Short mmCIF file of C-alpha atoms in Angstrom, two decimals:
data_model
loop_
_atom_site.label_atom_id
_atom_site.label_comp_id
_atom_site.label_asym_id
_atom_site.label_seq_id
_atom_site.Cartn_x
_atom_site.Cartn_y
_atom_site.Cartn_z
CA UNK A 16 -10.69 -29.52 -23.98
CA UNK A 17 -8.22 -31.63 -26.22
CA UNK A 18 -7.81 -33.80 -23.20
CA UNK A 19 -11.15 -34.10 -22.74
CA UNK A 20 -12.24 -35.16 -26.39
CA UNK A 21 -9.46 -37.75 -26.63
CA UNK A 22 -10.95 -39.29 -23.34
CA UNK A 23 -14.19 -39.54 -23.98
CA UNK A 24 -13.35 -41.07 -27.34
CA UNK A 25 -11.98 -44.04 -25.77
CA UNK A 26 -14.77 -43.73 -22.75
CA UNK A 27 -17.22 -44.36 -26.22
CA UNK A 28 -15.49 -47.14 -27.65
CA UNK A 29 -15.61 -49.05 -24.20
CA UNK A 30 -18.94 -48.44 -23.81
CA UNK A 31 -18.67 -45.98 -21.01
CA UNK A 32 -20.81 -42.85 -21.06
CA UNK A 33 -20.15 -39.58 -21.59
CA UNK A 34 -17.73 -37.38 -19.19
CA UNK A 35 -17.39 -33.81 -18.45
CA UNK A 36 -14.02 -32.60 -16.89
CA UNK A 37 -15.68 -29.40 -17.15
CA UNK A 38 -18.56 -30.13 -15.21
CA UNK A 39 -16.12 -31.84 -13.04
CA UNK A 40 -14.48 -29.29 -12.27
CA UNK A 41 -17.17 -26.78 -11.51
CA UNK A 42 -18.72 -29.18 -9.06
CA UNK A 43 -15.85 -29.63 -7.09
CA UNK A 44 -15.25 -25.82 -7.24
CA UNK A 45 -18.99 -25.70 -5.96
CA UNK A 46 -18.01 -28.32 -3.44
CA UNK A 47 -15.56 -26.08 -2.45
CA UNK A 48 -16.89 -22.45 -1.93
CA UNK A 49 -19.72 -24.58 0.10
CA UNK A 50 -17.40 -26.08 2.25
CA UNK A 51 -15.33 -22.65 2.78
CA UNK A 52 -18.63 -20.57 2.95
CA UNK A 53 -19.45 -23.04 5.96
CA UNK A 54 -17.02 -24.09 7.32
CA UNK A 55 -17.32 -23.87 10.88
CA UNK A 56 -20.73 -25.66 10.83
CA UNK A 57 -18.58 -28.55 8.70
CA UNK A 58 -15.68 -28.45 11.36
CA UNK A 59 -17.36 -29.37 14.16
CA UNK A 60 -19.83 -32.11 12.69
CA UNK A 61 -16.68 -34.02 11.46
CA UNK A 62 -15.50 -33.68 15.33
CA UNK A 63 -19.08 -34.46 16.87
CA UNK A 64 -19.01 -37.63 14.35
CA UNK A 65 -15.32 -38.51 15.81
CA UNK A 66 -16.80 -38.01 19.59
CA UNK A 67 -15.22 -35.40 20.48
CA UNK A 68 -16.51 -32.26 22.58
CA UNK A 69 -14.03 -29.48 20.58
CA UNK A 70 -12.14 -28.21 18.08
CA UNK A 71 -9.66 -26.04 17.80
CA UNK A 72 -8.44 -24.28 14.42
CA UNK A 73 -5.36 -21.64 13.50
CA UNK A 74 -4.98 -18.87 11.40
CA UNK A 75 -7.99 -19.34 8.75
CA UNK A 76 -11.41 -17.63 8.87
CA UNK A 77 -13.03 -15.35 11.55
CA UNK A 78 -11.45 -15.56 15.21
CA UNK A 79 -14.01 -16.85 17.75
CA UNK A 80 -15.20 -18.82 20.32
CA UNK A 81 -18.87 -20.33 20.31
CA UNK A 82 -21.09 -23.88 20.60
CA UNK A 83 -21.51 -25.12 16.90
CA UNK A 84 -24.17 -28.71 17.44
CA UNK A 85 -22.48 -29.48 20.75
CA UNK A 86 -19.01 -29.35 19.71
CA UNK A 87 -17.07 -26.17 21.26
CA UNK A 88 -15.29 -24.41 18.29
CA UNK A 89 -12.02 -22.39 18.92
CA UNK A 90 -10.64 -20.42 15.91
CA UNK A 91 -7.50 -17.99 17.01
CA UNK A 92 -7.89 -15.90 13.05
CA UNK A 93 -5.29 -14.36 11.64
CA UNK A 94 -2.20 -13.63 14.28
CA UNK A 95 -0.71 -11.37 11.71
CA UNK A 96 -3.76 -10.07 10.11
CA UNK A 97 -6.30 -9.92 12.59
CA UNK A 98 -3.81 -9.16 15.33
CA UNK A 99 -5.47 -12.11 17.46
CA UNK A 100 -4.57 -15.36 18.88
CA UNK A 101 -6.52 -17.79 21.38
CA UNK A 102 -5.34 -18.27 24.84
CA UNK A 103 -5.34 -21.50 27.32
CA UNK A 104 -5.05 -20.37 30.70
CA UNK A 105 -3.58 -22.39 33.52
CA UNK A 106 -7.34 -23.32 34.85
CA UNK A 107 -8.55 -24.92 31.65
CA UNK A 108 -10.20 -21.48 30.35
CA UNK A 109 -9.84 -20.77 26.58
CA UNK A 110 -9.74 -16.71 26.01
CA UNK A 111 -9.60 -14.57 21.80
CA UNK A 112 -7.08 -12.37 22.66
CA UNK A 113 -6.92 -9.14 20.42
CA UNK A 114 -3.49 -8.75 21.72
CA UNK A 115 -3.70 -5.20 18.74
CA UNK A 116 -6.05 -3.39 21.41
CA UNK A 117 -4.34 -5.19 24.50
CA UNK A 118 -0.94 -4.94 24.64
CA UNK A 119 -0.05 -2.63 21.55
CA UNK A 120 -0.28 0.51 23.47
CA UNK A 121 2.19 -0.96 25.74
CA UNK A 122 4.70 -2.04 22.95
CA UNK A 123 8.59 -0.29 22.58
CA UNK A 124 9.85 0.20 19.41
CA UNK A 125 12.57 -1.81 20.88
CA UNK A 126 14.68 -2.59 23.91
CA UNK A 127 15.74 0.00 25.67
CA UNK A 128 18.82 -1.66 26.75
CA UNK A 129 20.47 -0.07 23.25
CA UNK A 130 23.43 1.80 22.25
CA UNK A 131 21.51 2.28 19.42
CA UNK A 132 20.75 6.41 19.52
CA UNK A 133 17.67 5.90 17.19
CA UNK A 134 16.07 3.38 19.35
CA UNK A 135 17.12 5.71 22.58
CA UNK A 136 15.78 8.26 21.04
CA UNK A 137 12.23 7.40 20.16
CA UNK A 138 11.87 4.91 23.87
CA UNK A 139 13.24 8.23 25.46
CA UNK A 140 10.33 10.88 23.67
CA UNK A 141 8.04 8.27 24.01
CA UNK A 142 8.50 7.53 28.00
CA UNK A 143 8.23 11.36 28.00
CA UNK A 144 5.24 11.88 26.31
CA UNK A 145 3.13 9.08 28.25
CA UNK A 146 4.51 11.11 31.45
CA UNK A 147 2.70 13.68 30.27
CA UNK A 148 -0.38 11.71 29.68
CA UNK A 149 -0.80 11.17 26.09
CA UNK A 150 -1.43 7.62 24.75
CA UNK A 151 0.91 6.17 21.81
CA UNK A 152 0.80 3.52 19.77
CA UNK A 153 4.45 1.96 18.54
CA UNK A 154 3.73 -0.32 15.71
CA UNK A 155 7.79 -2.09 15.79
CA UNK A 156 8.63 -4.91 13.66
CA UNK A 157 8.66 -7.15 17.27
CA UNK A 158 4.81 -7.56 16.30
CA UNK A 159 5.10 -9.20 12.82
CA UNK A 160 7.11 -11.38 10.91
CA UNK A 161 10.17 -10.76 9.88
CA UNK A 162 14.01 -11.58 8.48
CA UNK A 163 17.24 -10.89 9.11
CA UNK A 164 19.13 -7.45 7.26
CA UNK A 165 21.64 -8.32 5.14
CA UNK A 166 24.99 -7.73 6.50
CA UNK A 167 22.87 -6.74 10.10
CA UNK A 168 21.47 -9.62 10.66
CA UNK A 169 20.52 -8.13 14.46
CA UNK A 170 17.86 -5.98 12.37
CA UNK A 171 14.75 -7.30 11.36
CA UNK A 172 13.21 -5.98 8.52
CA UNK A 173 9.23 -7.06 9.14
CA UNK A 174 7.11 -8.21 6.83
CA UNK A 175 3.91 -6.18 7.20
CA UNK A 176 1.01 -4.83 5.23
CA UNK A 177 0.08 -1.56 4.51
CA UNK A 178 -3.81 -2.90 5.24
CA UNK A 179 -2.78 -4.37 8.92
CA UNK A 180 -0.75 -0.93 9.59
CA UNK A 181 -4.12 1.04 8.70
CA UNK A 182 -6.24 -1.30 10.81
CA UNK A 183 -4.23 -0.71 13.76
CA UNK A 184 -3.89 3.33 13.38
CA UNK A 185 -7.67 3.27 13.00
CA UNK A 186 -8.43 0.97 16.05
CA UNK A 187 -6.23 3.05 18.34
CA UNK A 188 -7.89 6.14 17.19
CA UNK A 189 -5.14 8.17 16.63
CA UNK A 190 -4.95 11.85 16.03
CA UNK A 191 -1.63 11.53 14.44
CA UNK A 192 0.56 9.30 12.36
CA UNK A 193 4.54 9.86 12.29
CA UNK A 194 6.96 7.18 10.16
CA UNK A 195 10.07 6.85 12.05
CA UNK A 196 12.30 5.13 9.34
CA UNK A 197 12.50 4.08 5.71
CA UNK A 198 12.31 0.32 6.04
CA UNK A 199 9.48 -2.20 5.48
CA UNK A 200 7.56 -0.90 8.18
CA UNK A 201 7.76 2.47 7.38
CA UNK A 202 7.30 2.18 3.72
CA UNK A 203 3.87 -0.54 4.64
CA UNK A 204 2.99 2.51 6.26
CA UNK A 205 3.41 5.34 3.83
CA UNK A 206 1.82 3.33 1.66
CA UNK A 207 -1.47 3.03 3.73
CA UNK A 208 -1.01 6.77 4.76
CA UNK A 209 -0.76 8.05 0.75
CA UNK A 210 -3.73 5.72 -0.09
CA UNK A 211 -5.95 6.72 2.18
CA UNK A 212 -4.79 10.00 2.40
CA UNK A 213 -3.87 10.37 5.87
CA UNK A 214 -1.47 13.05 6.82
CA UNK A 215 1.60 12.04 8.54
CA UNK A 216 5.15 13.33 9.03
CA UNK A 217 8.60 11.50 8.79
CA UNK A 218 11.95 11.84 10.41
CA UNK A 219 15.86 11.55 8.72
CA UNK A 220 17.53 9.53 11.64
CA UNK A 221 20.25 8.32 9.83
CA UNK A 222 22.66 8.99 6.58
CA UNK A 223 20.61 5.53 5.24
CA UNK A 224 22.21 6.45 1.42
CA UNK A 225 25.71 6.83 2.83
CA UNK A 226 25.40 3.91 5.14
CA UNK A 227 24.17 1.72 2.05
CA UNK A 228 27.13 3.09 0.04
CA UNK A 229 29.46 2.17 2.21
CA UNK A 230 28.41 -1.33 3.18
CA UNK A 231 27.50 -2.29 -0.53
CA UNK A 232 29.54 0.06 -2.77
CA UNK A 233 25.72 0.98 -4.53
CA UNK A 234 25.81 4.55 -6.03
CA UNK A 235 24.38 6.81 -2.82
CA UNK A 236 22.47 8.40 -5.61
CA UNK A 237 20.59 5.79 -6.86
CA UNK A 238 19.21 5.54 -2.70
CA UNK A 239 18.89 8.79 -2.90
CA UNK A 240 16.16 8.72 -5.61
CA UNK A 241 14.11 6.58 -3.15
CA UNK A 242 14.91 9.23 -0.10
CA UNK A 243 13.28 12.08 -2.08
CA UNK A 244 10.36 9.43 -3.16
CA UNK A 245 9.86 8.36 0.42
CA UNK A 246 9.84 11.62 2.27
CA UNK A 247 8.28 13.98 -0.73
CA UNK A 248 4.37 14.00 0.77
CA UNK A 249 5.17 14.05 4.06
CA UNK A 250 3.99 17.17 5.60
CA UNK A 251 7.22 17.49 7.51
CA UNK A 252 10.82 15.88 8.15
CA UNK A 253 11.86 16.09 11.25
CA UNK A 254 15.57 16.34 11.65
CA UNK A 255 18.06 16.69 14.59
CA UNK A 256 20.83 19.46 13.24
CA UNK A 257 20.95 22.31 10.71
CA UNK A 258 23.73 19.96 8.94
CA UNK A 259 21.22 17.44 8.33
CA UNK A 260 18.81 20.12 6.99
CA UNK A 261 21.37 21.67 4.49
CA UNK A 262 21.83 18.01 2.83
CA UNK A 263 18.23 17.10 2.43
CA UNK A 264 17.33 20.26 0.92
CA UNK A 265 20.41 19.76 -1.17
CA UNK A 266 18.67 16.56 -2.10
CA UNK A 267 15.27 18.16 -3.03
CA UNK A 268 13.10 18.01 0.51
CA UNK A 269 12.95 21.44 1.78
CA UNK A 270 9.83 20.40 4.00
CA UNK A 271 11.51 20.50 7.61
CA UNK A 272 11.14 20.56 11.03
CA UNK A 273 13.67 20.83 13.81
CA UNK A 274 13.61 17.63 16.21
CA UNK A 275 16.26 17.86 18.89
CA UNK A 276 17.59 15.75 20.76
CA UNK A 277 18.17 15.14 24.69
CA UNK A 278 19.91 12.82 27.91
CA UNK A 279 18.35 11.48 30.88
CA UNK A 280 20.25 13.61 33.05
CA UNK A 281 19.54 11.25 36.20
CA UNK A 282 21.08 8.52 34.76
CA UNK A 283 24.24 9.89 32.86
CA UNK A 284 25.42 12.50 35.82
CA UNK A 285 29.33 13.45 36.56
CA UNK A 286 29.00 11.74 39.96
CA UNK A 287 28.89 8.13 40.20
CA UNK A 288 30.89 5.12 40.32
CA UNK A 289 33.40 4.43 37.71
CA UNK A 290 33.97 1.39 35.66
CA UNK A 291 37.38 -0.53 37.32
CA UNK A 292 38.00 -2.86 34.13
CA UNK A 293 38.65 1.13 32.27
CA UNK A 294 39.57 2.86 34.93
CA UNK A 295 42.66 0.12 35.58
CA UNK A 296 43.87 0.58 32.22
CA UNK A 297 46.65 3.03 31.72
CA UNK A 298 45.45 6.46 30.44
CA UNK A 299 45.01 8.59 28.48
CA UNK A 300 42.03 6.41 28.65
CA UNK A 301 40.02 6.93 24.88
CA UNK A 302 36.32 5.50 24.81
CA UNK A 303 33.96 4.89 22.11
CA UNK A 304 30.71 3.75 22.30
CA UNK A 305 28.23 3.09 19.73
CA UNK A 306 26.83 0.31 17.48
CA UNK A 307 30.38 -1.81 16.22
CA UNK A 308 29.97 -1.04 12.19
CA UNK A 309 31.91 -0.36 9.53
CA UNK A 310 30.06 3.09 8.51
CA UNK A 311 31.16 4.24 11.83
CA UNK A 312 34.43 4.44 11.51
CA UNK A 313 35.43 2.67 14.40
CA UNK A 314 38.80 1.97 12.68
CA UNK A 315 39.82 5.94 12.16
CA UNK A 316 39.73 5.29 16.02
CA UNK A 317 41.78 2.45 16.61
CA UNK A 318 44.61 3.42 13.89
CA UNK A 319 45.36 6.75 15.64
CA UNK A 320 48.64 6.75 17.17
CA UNK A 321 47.93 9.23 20.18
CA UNK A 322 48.98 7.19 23.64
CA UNK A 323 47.12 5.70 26.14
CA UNK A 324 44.42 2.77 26.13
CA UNK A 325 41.09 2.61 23.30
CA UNK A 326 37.99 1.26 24.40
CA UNK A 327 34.91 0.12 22.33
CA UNK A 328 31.63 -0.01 24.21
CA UNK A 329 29.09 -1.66 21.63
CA UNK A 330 28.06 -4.75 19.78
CA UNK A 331 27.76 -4.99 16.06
CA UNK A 332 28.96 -6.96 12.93
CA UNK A 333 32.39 -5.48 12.57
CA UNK A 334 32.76 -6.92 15.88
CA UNK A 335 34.80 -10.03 15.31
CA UNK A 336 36.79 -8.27 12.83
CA UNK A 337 37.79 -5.26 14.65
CA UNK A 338 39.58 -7.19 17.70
CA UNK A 339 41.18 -9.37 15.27
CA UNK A 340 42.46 -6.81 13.76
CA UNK A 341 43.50 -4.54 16.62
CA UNK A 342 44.52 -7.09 19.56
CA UNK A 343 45.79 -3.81 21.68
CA UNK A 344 41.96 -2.56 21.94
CA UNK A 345 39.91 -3.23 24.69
CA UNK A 346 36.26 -4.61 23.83
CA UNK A 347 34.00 -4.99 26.57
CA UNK A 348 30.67 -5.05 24.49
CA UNK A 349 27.60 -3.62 25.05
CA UNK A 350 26.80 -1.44 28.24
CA UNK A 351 23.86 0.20 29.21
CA UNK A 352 22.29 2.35 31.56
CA UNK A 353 23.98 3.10 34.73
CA UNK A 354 27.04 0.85 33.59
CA UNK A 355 27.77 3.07 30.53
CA UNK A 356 27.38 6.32 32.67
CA UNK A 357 30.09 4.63 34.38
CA UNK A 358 32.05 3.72 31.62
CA UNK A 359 31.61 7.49 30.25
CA UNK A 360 32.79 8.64 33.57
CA UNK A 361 36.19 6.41 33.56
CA UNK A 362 37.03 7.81 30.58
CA UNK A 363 39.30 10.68 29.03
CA UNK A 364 38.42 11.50 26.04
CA UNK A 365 35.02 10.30 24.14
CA UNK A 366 36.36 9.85 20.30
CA UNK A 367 33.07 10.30 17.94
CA UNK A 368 34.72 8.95 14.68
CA UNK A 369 31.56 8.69 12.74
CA UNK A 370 31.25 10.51 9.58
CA UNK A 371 27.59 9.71 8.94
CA UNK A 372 25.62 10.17 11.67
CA UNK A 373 23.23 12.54 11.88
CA UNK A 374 23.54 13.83 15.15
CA UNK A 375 25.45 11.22 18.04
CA UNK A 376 23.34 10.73 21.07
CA UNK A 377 26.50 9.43 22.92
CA UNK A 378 27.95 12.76 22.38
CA UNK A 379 25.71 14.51 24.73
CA UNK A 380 25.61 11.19 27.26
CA UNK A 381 29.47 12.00 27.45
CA UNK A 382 29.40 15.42 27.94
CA UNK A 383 27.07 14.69 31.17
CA UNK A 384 29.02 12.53 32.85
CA UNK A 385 31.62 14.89 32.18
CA UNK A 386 33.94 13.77 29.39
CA UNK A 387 34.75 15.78 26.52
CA UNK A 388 34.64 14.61 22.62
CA UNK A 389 37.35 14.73 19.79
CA UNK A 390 34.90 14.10 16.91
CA UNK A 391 35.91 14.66 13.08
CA UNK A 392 33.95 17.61 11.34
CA UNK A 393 31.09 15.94 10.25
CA UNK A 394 27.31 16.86 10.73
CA UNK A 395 26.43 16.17 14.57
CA UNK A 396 29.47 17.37 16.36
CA UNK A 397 29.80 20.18 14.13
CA UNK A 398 26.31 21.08 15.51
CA UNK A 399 26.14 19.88 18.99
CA UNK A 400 29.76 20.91 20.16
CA UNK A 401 31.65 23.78 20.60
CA UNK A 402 34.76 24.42 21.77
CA UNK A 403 34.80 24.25 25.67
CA UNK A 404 33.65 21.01 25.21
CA UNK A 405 35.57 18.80 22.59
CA UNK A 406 38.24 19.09 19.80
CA UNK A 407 37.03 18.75 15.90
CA UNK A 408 40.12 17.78 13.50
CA UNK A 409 40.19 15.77 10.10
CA UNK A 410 42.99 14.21 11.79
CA UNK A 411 41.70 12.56 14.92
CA UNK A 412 45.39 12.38 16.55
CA UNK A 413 45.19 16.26 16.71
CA UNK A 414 41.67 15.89 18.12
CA UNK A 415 42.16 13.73 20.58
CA UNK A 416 44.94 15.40 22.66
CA UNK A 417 43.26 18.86 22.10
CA UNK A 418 39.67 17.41 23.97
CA UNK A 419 41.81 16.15 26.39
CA UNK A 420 42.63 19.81 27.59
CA UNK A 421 38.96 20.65 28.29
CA UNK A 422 37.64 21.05 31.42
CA UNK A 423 35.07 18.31 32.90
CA UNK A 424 32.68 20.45 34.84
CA UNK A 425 32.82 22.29 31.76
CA UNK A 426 31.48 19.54 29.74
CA UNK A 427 28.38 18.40 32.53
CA UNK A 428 27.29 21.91 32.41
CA UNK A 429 26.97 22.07 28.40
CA UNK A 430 25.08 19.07 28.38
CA UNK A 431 22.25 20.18 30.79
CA UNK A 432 20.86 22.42 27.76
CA UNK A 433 19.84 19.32 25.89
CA UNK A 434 16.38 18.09 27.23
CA UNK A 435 14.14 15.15 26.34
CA UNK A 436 10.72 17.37 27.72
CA UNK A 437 12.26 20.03 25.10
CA UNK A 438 13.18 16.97 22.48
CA UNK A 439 9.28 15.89 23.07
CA UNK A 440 7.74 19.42 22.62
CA UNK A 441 9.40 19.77 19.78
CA UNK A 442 8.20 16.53 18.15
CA UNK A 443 4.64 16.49 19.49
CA UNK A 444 4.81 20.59 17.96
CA UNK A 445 5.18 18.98 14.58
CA UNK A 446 3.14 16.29 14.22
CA UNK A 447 0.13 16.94 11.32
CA UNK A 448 -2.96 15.92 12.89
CA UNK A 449 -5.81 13.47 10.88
CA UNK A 450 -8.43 15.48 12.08
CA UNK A 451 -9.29 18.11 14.82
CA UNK A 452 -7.92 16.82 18.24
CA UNK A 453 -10.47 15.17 20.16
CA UNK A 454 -8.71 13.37 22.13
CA UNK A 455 -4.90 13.28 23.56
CA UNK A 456 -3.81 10.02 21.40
CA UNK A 457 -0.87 10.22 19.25
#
């Protein structure tokens, strides 16, 4: 107003009249809501007046396709919010695609080709459950935005709102909602879930507080706090072992539900070709296979002094580091599928050195192709093992010889017990509907 006193002032003594940047500004905020409240119609009369026949706009106002004075007007919406996007096809044809309704249903929450026993584990129950004819919907951060973890820069932490999450639960209908993980997408989630109070359960994958501890050096209480905060109104957490259950409801979340685990016992079998890069190697042959990472481990492994040849199967960010550091090692990377079954097979001995993980998929994959573990006595193989079938030791060099000793047709046997149709019962049995089931959608 200052401004505006000072300039009219000198506007006077020149003779010039009067001037209102208030008024000003209002009309050109007029201007503007008239432009944005029609916009479309204002689009295509600047293109007819350029001679043009079309337009085509991105990511602002409603997604559509229609005849606007002669002009043809393309607007794709919101990719992220809308879940839409306009398609040219090879013939000329311009098609809205509301890729949320076409290809969600059809989404992974990741590749399959994973050593990754979280990702394995929900492609796996899912695969199982669509066999049986329900319908999912896996909302995965390959649909949104997203950056880079820190320190695990092959995760991608997506940017999403708790608003698009909703509008895709409700447009697929779904009788259930379940929140796999604590990240971004899984808090976006909660978030929509607590607001609009939806039921939904939750699952404890991973040691996330440990794992955080031991990659940052933050106080695993402090993540702790936001555990308990996360996972307090879910109706239930589904974990994998009774080890996992005692430490959550040592943490204050008594709310759980058992959520085994299982292997695709067509793929990971005792008979099968071997691996000849392993099997050529002079034995004992020792294998581990997992994600390469510090809160794995991997280095208990490779500083044990019991003879024969270590292999790592896996990719990862201690990587580079590791074979540095340990030049006698063998890294072959990652292997999946009927190449790790043979990998598993070519081995002695599978070493689990982890002492966070919650359960250890590759345990089980091991045991079917007929290899036993040595494992330290930490939650997962103190649950899934038992003695005809691997060695558990604080010190890994007594472990190691000891699972050497068990018998292989011993191990393939064990393993047949652990089922993904019983792994998907189990999860589809704990699930906390939204409303009475009317139809088989989950």
């Amino acid at each position: 107003m200052v401004v505006n006193q000072w300039l009219n002032v000198a506007r006077r003594r020149l003779g010039m009249p009067y001037w209102s940047l208030s008024k000003h500004a209002k009309a050109k905020v007029k201007n503007a809501v008239a432009f944005i409240s029609h916009f479309e119609e204002v689009v295509a009369h600047a293109a007819g007046s350029r001679g043009v026949d079309g337009v085509v706009c991105g990511h602002i106002h409603t997604a559509e396709i229609r005849d606007i004075q002669g002009v043809a007007y393309y607007n794709d919406g919101d990719w992220v919010e809308g879940c839409t996007a306009l398609v040219e096809h090879f013939d000329g044809r311009m098609e809205l695609l509301h890729w949320a309704d076409e290809i969600a249903a059809r989404n992974a929450p990741a590749s399959t080709d994973s050593v990754n026993g979280v990702v394995r584990t929900l492609t796996a129950v899912r695969d199982e459950l669509e066999a049986q004819g329900h319908r999912l919907l896996v909302i995965s951060p390959d649909r949104f935005a997203s950056l880079p973890c820190p320190s695990y820069p092959e995760i991608r932490l997506a940017l999403a709102r708790s608003g698009t999450i909703g509008r895709l639960i409700r447009d697929f209908d779904a009788d259930a909602v379940h929140i796999a993980t604590e990240g971004p997408l899984g808090l976006a989630a909660r978030r929509w879930c607590v607001g609009d109070g939806v039921r939904f359960t939750t699952a404890y994958h991973t040691q996330f507080p440990d794992y955080v501890a031991a990659r940052t050096g933050v106080n695993a209480e402090w993540i702790w706090r936001y555990i308990r905060w996360f996972h307090a109104p879910a109706d239930a957490i589904l974990t994998s072992t009774p080890s996992v259950d005692a430490v959550l409801r040592a943490h204050g979340l008594p709310h759980l539900r058992r959520w085994g685990r299982g292997v695709d016992l067509a793929t990971f079998t005792a008979d099968g070709p071997r691996d000849p890069v392993i099997t050529a190697l002079p034995g004992p042959i020792q294998l581990y296979v997992g994600r390469v990472a510090v809160e794995k481990n991997i280095e208990g492994f490779l500083q044990s002094t019991t003879p024969g040849s270590k292999v790592v199967v896996g990719d990862g960010p201690a990587l580079a580091m590791l074979a540095a550091r340990y030049p006698q090692a063998h890294f072959l990377g990652p292997r999946f599928g009927a190449d790790l079954a043979a990998a598993y097979r070519s081995a002695d001995v599978l070493v689990f050195p982890s002492r966070t993980d919650t359960f250890g998929l590759v345990m089980i994959e091991a045991l079917a192709c007929g290899t036993p573990i040595a494992a330290l006595p930490a939650p997962g193989p103190v649950d899934v093992l038992d003695e005809s079938v691997g060695a558990i030791d604080a010190d890994l060099d007594v472990a190691i010889p000891g699972a050497l000793t068990r018998d292989r047709a011993t191990c393939t046997a064990y393993a047949a017990r652990f089922t993904w149709a019983s792994s998907a019962a189990q999860f589809l049995d704990s699930l906390a509907p939204l409303r009475a089931p009317e139809s088989r959608a989950a």
